[in-house]
CSV table of C-alpha atoms and ligand atoms in Angstrom, one decimal:
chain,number,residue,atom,x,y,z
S,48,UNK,CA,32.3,35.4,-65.8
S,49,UNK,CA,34.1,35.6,-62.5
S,50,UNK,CA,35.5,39.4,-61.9
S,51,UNK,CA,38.2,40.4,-59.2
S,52,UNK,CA,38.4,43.6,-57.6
S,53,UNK,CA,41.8,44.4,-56.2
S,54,UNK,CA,41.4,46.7,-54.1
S,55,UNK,CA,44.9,49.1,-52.1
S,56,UNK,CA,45.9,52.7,-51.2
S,57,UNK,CA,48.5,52.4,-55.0
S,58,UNK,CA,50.3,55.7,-52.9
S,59,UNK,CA,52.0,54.8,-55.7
S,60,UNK,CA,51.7,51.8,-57.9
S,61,UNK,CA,55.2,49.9,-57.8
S,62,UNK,CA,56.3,46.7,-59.4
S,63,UNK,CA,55.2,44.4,-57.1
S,64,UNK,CA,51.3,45.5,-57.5
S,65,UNK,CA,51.6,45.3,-61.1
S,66,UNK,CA,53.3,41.7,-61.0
S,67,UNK,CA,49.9,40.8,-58.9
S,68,UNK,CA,47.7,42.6,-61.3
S,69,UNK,CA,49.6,40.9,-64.2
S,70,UNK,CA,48.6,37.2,-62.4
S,71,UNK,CA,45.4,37.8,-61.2
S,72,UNK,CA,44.4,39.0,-64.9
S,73,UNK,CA,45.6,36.0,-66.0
S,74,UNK,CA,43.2,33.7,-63.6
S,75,UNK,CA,39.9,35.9,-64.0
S,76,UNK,CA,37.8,37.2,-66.4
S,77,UNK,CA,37.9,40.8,-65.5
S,78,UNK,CA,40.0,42.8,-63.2
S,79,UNK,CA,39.2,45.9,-61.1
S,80,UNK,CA,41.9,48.0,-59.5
S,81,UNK,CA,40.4,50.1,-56.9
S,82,UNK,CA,42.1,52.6,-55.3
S,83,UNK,CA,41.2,53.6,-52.2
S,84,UNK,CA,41.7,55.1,-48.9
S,85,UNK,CA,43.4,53.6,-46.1
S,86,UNK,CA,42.4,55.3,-42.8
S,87,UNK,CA,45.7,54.5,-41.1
S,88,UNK,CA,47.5,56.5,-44.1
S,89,UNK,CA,47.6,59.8,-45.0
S,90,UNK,CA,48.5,59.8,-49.5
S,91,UNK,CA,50.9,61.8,-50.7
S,92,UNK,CA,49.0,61.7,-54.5
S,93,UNK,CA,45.8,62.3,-55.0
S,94,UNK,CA,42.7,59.8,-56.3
S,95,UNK,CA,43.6,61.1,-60.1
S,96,UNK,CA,47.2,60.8,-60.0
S,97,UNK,CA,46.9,57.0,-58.5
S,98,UNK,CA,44.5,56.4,-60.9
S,99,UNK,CA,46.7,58.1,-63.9
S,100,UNK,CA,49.4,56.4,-63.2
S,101,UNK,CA,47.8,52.7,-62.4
S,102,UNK,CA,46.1,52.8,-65.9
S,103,UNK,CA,49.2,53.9,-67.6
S,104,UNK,CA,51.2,50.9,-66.2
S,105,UNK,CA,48.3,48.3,-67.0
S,106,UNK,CA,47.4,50.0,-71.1
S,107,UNK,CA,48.2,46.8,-72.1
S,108,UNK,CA,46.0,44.5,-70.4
S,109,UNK,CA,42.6,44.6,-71.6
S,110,UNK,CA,40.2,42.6,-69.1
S,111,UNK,CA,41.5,45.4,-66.1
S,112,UNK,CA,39.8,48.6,-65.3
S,113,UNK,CA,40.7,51.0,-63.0
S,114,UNK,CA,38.7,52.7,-60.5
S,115,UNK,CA,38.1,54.6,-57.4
S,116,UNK,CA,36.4,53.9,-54.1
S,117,UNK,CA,35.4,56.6,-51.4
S,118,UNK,CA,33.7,54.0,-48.7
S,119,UNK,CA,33.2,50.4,-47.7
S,120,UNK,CA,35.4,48.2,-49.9
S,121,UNK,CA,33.0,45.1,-49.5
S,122,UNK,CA,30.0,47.4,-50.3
S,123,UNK,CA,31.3,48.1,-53.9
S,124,UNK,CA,32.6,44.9,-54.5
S,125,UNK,CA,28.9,43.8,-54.2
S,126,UNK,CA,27.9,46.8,-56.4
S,127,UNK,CA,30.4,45.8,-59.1
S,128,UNK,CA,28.9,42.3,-59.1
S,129,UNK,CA,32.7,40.9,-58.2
S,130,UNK,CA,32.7,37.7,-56.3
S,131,UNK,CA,36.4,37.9,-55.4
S,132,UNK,CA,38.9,40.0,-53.5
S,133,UNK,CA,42.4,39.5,-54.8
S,134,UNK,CA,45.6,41.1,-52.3
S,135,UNK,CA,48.9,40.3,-52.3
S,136,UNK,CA,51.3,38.4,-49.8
S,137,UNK,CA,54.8,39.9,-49.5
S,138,UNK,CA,56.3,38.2,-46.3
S,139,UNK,CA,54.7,36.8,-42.9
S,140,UNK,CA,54.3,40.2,-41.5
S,141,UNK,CA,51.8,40.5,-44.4
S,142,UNK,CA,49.7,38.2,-42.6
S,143,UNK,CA,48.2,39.4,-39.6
S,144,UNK,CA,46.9,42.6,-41.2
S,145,UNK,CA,45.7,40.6,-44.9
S,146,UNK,CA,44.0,37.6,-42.3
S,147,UNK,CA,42.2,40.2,-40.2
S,148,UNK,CA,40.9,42.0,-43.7
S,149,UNK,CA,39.9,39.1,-45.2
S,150,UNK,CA,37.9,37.7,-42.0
S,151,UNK,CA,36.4,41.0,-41.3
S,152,UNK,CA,35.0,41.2,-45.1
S,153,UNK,CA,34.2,37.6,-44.9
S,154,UNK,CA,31.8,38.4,-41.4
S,155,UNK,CA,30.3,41.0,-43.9
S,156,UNK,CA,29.5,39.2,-47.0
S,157,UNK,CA,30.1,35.8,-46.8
S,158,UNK,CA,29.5,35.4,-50.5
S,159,UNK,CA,32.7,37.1,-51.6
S,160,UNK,CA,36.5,35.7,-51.2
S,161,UNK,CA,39.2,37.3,-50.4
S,162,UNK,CA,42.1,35.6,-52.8
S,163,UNK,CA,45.8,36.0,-51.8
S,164,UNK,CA,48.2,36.2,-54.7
S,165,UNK,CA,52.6,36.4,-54.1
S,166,UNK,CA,54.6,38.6,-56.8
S,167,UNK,CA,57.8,37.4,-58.0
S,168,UNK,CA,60.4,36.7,-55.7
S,169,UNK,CA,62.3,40.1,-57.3
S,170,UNK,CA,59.5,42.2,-55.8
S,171,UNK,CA,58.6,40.6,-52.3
S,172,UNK,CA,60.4,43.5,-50.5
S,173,UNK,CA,59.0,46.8,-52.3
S,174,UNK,CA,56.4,48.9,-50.6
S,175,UNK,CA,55.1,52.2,-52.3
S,176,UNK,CA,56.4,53.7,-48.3
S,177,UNK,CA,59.9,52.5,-49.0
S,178,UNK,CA,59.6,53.9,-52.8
S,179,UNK,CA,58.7,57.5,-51.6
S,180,UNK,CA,61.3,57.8,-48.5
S,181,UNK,CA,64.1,56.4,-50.9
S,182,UNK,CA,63.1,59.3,-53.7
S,183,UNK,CA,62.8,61.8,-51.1
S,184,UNK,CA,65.7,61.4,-50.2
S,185,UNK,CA,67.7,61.1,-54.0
S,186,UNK,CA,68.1,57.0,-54.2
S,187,UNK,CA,67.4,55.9,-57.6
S,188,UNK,CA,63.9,53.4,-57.7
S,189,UNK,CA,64.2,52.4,-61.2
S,190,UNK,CA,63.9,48.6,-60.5
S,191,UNK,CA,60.9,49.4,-58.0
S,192,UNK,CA,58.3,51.4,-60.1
S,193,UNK,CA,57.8,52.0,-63.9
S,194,UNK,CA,59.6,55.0,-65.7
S,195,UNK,CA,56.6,57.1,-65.2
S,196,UNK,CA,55.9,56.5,-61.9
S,197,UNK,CA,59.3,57.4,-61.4
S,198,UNK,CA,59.3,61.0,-63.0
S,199,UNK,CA,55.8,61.3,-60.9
S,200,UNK,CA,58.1,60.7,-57.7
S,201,UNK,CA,60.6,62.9,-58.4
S,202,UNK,CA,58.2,65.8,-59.3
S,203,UNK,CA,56.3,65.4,-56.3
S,204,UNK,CA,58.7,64.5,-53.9
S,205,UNK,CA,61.8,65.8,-54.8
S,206,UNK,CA,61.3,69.1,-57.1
S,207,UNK,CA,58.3,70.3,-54.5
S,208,UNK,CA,61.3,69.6,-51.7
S,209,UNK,CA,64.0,71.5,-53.5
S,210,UNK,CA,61.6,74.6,-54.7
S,211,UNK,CA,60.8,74.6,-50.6
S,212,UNK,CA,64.6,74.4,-49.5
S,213,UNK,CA,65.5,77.4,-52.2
S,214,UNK,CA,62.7,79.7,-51.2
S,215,UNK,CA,63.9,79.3,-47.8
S,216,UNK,CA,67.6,80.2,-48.3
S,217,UNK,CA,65.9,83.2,-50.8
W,235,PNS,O1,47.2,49.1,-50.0
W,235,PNS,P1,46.6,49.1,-48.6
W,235,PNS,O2,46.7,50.4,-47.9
W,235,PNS,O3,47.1,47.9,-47.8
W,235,PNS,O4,45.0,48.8,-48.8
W,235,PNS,C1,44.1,48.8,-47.8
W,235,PNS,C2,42.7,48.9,-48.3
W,235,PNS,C3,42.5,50.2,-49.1
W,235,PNS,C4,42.3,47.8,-49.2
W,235,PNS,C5,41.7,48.9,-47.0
W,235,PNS,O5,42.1,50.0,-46.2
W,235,PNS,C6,40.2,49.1,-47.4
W,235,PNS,O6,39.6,48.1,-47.8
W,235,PNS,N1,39.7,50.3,-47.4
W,235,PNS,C7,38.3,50.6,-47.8
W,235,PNS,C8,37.5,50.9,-46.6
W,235,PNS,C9,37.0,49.6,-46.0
W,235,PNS,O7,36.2,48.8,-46.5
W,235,PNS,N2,37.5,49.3,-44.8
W,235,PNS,C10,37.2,48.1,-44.0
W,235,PNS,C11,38.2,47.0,-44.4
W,235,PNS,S1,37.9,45.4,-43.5
């Protein structure tokens, strides 16, 4: 039984995470979604909400789980008996950052491989950063995130943004 952990800040799930999820549950046994922290970001939801809405756009697919991680990535993966890391590849600029992960968890446990999966070509150019600013701001992200994630936006970034605009004219 070969189980995957793939691990990412989900600061929201979008479409082209779930298109990876989708293929790596096809290849292994058992897929863990961890969310986790990434110290060069600060998340606008919080573990549960990530969490919420991850498992509510994988219900379907019964070999993933869905977790949470508060420390070393490689660590858990060990705990978790996972052999395999799974991220995805976007674009070049991917690279650099995914290359220096991968070798840096390698130098840690050599035992466990990192595996690099590319969504669909529809989804190559969505990050969760582009999905917030373009709801923060009123642009419509129904092709970029699930329905719910959507309504999960707009409540967070858009109602909490008006409620502070009218309080101020108030
Ligand atoms: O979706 P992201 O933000 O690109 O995911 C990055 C993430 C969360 C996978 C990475 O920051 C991570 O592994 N964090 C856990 C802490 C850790 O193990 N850091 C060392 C990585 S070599």
């Amino acid at each position: 039984m070969t189980i995957a952990v793939y691990p990412g800040s989900f600061d929201p799930i979008h479409n082209g995470h779930i298109d990876v999820i989708r293929r790596a549950a096809r290849i292994f046994d058992k897929v863990i979604v961890t969310i986790a922290n990434n110290e060069a970001k600060s998340p606008c939801f919080t573990f549960a909400e990530r969490k919420e809405l991850v498992e509510k756009s994988l219900e379907d697919c019964p070999n993933v789980e869905v977790d949470t991680l508060n420390g070393l990535l490689i660590e858990y993966v060990r705990k978790r008996e996972a052999s395999v890391i799974v991220r995805g590849l976007r674009a070049v600029s991917d690279f650099e950052y995914e290359f220096q992960m991968a070798m840096m968890n390698r130098r840690l446990n050599e035992n466990i491989e990192t595996f690099f999966l590319v969504p669909s070509e529809d989804h190559t150019f969505i990050s969760s950063r582009l999905v917030k600013e373009i709801t923060s701001l009123g642009g419509n992200v129904d092709s970029f995130v699930p329905l719910h994630v959507k309504a999960k936006l707009i409540e967070k970034l858009l109602k909490v943004k008006n409620k502070t605009s009218n309080t101020k004219k108030g």
